Short mmCIF file of C-alpha atoms and ligand atoms in Angstrom, two decimals:
data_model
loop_
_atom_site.label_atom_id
_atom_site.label_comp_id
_atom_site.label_asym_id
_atom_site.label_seq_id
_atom_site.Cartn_x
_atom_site.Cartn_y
_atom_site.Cartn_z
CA UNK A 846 -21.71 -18.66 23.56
CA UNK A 847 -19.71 -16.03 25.47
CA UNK A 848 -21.43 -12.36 23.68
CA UNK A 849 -24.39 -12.36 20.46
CA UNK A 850 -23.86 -12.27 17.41
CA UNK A 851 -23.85 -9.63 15.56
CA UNK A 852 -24.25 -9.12 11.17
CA UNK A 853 -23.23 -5.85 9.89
CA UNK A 854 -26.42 -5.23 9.29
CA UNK A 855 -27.54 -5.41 12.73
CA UNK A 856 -25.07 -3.26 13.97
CA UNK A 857 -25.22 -0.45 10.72
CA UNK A 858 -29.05 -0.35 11.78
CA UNK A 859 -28.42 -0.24 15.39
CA UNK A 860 -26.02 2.66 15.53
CA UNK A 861 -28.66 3.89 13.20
CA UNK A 862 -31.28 3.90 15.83
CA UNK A 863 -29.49 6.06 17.85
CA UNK A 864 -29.95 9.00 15.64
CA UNK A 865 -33.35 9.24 15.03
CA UNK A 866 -33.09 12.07 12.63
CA UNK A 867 -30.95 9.47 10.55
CA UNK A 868 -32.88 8.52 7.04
CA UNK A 869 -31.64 5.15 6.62
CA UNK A 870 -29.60 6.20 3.47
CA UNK A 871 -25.65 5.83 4.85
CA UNK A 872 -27.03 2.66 6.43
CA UNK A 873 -27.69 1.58 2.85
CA UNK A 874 -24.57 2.69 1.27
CA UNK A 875 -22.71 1.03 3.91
CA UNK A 876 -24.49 -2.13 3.33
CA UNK A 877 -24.19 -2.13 -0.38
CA UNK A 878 -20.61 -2.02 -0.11
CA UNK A 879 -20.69 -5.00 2.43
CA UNK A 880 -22.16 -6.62 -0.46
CA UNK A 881 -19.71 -5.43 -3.17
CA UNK A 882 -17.29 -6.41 -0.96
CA UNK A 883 -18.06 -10.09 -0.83
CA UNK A 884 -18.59 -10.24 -4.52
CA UNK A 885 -14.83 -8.84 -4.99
CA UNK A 886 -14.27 -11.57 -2.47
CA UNK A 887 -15.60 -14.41 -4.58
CA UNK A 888 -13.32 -13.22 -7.36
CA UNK A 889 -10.10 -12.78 -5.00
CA UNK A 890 -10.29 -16.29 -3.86
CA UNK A 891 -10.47 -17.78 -7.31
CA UNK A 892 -7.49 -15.33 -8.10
CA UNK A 893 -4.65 -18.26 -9.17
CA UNK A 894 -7.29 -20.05 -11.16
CA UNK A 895 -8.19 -17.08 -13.66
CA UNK A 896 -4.99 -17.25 -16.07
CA UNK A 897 -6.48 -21.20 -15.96
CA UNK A 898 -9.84 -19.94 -16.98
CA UNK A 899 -8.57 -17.01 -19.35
CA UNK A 900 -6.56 -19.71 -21.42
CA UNK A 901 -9.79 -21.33 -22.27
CA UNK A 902 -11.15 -18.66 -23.95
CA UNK A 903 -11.39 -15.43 -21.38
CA UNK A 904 -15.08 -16.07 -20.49
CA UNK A 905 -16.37 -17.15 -17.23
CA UNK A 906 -19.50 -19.72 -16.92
CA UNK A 907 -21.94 -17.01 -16.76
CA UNK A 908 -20.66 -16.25 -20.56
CA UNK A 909 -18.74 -12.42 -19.20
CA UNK A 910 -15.67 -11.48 -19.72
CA UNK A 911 -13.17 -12.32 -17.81
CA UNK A 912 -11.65 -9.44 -16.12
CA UNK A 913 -8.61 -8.00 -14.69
CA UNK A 914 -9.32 -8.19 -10.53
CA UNK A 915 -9.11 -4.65 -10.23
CA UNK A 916 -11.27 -3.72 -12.77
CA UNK A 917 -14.07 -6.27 -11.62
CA UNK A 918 -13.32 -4.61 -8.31
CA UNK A 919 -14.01 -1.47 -9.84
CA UNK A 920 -16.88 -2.21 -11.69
CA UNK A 921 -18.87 -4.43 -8.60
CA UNK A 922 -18.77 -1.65 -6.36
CA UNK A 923 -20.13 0.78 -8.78
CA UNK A 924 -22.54 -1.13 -10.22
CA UNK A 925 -23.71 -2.54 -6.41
CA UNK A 926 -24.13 1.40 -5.75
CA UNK A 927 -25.05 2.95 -8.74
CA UNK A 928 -28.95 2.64 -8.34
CA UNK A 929 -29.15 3.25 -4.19
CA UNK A 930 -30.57 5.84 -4.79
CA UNK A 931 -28.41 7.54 -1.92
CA UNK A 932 -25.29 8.98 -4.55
CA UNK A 933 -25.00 11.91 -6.27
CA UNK A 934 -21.55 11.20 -7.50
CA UNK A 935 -18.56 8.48 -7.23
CA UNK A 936 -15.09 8.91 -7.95
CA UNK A 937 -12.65 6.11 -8.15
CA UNK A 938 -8.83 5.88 -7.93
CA UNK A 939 -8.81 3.74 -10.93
CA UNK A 940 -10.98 6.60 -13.30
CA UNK A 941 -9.75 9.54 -14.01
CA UNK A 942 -12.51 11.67 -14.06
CA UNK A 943 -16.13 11.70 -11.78
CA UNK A 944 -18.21 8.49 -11.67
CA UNK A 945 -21.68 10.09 -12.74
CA UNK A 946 -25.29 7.81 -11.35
CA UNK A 947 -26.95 6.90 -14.89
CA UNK A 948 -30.14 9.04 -15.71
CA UNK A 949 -32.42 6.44 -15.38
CA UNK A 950 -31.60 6.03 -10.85
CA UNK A 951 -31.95 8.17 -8.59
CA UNK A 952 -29.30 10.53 -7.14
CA UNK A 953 -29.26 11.20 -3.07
CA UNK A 954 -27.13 13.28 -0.50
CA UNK A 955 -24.06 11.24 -0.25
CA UNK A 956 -21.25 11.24 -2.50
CA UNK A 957 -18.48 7.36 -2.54
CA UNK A 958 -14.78 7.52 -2.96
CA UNK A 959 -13.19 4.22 -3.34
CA UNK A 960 -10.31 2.42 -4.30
CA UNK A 961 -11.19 -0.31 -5.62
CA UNK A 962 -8.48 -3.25 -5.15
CA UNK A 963 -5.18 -1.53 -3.11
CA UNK A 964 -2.57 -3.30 -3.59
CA UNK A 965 -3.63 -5.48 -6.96
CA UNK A 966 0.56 -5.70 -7.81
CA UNK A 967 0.17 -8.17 -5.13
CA UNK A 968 -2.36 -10.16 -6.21
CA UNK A 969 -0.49 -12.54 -8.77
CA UNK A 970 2.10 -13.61 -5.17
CA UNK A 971 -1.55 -14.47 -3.46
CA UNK A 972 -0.06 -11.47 -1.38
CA UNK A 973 -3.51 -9.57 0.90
CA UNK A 974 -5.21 -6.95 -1.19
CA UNK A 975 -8.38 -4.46 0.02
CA UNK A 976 -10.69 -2.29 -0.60
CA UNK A 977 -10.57 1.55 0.81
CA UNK A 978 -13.98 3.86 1.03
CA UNK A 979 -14.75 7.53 1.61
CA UNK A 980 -18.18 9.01 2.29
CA UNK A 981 -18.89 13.00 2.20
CA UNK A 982 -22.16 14.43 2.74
CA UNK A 983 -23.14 16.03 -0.63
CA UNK A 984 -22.44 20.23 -0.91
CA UNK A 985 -23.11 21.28 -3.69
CA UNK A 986 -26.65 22.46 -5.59
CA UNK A 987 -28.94 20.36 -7.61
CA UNK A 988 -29.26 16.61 -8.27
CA UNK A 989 -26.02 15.81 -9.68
CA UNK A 990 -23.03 15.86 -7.56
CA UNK A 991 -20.09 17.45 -9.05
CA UNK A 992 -16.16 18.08 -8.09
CA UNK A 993 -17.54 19.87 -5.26
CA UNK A 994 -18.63 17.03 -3.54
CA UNK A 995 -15.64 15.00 -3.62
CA UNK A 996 -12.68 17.51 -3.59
CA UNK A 997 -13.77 17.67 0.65
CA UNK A 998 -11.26 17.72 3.65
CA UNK A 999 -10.64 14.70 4.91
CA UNK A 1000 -12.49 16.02 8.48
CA UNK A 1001 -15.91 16.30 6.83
CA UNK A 1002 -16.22 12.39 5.83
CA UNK A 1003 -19.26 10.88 7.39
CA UNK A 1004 -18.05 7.50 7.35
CA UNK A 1005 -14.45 5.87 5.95
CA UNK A 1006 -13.36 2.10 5.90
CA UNK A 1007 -11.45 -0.74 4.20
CA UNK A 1008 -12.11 -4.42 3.13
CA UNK A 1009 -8.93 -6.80 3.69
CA UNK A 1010 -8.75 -9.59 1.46
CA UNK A 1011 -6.49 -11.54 4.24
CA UNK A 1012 -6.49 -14.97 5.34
CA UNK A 1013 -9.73 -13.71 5.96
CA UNK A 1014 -11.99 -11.47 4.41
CA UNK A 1015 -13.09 -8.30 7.29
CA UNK A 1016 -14.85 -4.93 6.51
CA UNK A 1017 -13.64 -2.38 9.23
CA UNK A 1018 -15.32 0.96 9.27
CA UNK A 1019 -16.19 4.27 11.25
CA UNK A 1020 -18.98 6.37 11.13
CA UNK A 1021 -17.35 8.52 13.67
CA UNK A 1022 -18.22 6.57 16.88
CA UNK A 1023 -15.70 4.71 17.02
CA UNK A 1024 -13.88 1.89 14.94
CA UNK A 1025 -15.15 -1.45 14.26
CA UNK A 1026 -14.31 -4.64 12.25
CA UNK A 1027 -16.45 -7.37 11.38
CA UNK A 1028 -14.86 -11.16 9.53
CA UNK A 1029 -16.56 -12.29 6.74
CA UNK A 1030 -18.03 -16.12 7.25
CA UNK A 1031 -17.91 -17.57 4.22
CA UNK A 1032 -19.87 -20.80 5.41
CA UNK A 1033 -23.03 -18.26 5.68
CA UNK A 1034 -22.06 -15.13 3.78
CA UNK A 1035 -22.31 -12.92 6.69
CA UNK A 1036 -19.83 -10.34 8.29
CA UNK A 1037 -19.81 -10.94 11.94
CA UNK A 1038 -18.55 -8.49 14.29
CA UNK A 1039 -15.49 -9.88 15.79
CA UNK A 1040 -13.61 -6.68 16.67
CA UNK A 1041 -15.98 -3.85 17.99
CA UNK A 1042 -14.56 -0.58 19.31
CA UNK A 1043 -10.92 -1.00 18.13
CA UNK A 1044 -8.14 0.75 19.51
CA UNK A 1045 -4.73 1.22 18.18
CA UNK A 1046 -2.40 0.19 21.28
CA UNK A 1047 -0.70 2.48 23.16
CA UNK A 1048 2.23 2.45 23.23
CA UNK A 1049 1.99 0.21 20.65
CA UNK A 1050 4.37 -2.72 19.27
CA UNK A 1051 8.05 -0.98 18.53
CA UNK A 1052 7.27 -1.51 14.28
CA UNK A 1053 8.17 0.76 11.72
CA UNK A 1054 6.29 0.04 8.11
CA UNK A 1055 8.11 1.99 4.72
CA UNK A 1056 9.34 0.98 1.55
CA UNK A 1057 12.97 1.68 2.50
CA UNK A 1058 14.15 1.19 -1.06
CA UNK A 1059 13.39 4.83 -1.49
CA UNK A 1060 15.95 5.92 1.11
CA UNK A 1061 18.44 6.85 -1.05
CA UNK A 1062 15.34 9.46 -2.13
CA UNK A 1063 14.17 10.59 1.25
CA UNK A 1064 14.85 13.85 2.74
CA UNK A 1065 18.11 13.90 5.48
CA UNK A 1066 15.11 14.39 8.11
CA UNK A 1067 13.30 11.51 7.55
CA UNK A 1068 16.28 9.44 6.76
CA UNK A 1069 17.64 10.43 10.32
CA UNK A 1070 14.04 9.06 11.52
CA UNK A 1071 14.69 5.96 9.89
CA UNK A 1072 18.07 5.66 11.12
CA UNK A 1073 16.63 6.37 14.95
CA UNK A 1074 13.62 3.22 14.80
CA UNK A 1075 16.23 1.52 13.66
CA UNK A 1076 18.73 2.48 16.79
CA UNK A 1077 21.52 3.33 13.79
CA UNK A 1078 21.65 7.13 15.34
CA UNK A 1079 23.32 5.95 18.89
CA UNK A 1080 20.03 7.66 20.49
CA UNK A 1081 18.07 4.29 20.79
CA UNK A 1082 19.18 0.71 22.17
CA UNK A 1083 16.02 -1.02 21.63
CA UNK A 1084 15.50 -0.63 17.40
CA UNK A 1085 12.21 -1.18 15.70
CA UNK A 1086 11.18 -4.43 13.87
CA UNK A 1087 10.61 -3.52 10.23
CA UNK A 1088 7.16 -4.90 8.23
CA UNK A 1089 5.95 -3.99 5.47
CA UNK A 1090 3.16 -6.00 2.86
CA UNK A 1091 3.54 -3.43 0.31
CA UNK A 1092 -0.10 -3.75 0.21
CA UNK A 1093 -1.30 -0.23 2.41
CA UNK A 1094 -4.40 -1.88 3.87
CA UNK A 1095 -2.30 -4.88 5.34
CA UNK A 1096 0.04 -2.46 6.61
CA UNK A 1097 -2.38 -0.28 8.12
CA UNK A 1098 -4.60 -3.20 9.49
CA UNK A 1099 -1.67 -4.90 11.31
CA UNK A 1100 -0.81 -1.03 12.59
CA UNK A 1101 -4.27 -0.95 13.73
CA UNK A 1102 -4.05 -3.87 15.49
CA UNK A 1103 -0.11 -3.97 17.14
CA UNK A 1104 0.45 -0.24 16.50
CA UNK A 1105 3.23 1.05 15.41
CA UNK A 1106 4.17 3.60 12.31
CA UNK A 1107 3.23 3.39 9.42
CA UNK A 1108 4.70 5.99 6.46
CA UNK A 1109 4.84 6.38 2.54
CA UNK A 1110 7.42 9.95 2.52
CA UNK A 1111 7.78 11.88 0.11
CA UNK A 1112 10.75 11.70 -2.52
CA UNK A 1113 12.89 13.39 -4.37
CA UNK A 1114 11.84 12.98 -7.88
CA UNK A 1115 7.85 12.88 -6.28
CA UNK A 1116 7.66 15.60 -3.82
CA UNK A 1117 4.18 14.03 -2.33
CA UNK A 1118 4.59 10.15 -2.39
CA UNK A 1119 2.46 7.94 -4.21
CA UNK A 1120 -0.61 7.43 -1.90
CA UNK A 1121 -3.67 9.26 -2.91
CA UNK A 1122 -5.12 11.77 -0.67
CA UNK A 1123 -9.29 10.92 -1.27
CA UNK A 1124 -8.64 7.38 -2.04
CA UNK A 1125 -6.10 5.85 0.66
CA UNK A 1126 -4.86 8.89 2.85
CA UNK A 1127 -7.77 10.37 4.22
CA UNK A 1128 -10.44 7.20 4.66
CA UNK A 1129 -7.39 5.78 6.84
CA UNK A 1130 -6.82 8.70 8.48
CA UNK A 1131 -10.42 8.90 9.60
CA UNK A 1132 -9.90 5.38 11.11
CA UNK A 1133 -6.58 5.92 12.63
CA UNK A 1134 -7.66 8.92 14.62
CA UNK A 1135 -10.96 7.44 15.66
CA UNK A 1136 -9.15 4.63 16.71
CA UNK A 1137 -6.81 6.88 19.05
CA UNK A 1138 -4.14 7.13 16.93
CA UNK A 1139 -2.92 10.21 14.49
CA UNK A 1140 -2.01 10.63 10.60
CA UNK A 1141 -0.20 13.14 8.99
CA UNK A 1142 1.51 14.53 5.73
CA UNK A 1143 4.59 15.65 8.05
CA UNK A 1144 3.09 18.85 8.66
CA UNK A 1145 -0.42 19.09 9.12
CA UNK A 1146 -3.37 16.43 10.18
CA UNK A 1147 -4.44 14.45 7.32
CA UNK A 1148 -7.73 15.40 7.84
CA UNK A 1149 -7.15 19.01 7.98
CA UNK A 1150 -5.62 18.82 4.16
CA UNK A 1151 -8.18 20.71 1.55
CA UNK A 1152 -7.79 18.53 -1.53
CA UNK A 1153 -7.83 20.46 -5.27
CA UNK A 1154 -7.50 16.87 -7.35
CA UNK A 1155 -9.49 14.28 -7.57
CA UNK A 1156 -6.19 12.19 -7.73
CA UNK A 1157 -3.53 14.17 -5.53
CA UNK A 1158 -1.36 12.93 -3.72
CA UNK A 1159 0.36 13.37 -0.07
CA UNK A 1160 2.83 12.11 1.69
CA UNK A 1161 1.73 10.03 4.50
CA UNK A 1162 2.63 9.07 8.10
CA UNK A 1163 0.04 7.13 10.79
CA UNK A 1164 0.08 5.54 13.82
CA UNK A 1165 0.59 5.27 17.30
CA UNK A 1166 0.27 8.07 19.17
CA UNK A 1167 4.19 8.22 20.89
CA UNK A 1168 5.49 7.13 17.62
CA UNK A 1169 3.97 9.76 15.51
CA UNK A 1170 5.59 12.26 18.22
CA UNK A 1171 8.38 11.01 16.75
CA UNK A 1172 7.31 11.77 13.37
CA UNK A 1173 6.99 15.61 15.09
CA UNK A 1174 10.39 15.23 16.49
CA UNK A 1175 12.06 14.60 13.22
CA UNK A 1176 10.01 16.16 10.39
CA UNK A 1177 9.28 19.77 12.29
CA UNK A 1178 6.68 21.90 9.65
CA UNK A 1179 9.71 23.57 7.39
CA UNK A 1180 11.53 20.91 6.83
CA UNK A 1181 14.06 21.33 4.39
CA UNK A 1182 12.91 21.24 0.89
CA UNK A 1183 13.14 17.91 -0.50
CA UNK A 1184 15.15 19.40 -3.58
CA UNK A 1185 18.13 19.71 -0.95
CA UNK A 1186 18.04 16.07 -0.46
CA UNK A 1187 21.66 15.13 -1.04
CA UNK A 1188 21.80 12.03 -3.98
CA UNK A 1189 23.81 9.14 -3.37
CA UNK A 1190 25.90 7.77 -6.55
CA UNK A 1191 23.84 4.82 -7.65
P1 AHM B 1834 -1.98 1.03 -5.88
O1 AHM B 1834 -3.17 1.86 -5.51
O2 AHM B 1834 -1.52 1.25 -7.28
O3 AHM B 1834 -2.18 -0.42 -5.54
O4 AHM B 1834 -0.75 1.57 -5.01
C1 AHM B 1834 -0.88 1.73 -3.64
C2 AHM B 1834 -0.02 0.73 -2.93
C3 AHM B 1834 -0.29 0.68 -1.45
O5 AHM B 1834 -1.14 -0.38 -1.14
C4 AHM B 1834 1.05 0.45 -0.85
O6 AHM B 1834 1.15 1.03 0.44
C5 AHM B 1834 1.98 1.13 -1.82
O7 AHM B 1834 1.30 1.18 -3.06
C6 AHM B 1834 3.23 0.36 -2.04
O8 AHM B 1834 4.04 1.08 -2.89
P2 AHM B 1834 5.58 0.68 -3.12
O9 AHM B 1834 5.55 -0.52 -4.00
O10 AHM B 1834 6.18 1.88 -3.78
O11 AHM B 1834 6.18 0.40 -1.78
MG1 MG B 1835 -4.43 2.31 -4.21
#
């Protein structure tokens, strides 16, 4: 064997160790969503054969329900959380309003964002899907957590990650020391480490990662941007390769790994995008920059962004670090208001 191996667990409690004022309780939040997250797995692989099952009468051999992926997805991780003992308070892209512990558990100091299964359009092509978590330290008075808790910059998470449902199944995740990634073995139910301390390359591969269809909707500024990766502007000989899953933490995970820009814009008829600032934006961004890369809205660092809705939303731009000077270069704070963009005749 060329280096150990290493379970999530082992590492979660050795990075534990070295904080010895550390209770114990993020390490058990982290691990119960290593465990919700091979339960959602179990249910992703069987994905094509549900419609099979749902014809014969929409209940599984354990007698449930069966569900819509993303709502199992939604309902595992709460339900593998609820009672740690270590909440105060979820909130989930999928509910609208805060995910309250039941009276009868315990509530602790920590408070889970999560979206539950990114992507789930995809699911039905057998196209990757994930998982994306945010932890915040609890803030506010009293047992229960409350808006308080959750409606926190981006900067103040104590831990972010994501769960790729891939060719593989890996958990990647920061508690601010660095990034790391772990594959899921399904042979022994484990997640093994398999990418410790990742970095996003620098300079990273020439790839740029956007739903182009919404050109037409962009702002001049970041059409010009678009029209430079892809050497249309005269400026550049050597143009970008274009990828793009559709699925944000498949995009983000290959950026991660090749580097690269990724971006969701803003638009004309929506102002800040579609990605969700607690739910996607920031957890990423917490990875991204620990990673050695940077996010942003355009303007400001991701992190630095003081959400006001649960469900808000940003525009969003990440990546390697020369690339994202690009993103400087083009989208300058004031850009022009996206009401100016100029529409093209459909
Ligand atoms: P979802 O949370 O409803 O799944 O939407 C988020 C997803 C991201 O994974 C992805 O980056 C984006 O939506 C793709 O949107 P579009 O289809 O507009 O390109
Ligand atoms: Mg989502």
């Amino acid at each position: 064997m060329e280096r150990s191996v290493v379970t999530i667990e082992r590492h979660i409690l050795e990075a534990e160790r070295q904080f010895p004022e550390a209770t114990g309780a993020l390490s058990n939040i982290l691990y119960d969503l290593a465990l919700a997250a091979k339960l959602i797995t179990r249910e992703v692989r069987r994905a094509g054969l549900v419609d099979i099952i749902g014809k014969t009468g929409a209940v599984n051999v354990h007698g449930d329900q069966v569900k819509k992926l993303d709502e199992y997805a939604d309902e595992v991780i709460f339900r593998a959380l609820d009672h740690c003992g270590h909440l105060c308070v979820m909130a989930s892209e999928e509910s609208e309003g805060l995910l309250h512990i039941p009276g009868e558990f315990r509530t602790g100091n920590y408070c889970l964002l999560y979206d539950p299964l990114d992507g789930s359009s995809n699911i039905d092509a057998n196209i990757s899907v994930g998982t994306i978590f945010s932890i915040h330290r609890k803030v506010s008075a009293g047992p229960a957590g409350t808006l308080e808790d959750c409606l926190q910059p981006g900067s103040r998470q104590v831990a972010a990650g994501y769960v790729l449902y891939g060719s593989s199944t890996m958990l990647v995740y920061t508690t601010g020391n660095g990034v790391h990634g772990f594959t899921l073995d399904p042979s022994i139910g484990e997640f093994i480490l398999s990418h410790p301390w990742m970095r996003i390359p620098s300079p990273g591969q020439r790839i740029f990662s956007a739903n182009e269809g919404n050109f037409v909707n962009w702002s001049s500024r970041q059409q010009n941007l678009l029209n430079h990766l892809k050497g249309l502007d005269g400026v550049s000989q050597n143009p970008f390769s274009a990828r793009y899953v559709g699925s944000m933490v498949a995009d983000v995970h290959r950026t991660l790994l090749y580097g690269g820009l990724f971006m969701y814009p803003g638009e004309k008829q929506n102002p800040k995008g579609k990605l969700r600032l607690l739910y996607e934006a920031s957890p990423m961004a917490m990875l991204i920059e620990q990673a050695g890369g940077r996010a942003t809205d355009g303007e400001r660092p991701i992190l630095d962004v003081q959400p006001t809705d649960l469900h808000e939303k940003t525009p969003l731009f990440l990546g390697s670090l020369e690339y994202m000077d690009l993103v400087d270069r083009f989208l300058p704070p004031s850009d022009e208001s996206l009401e100016a963009v100029p529409m093209s005749a459909s």
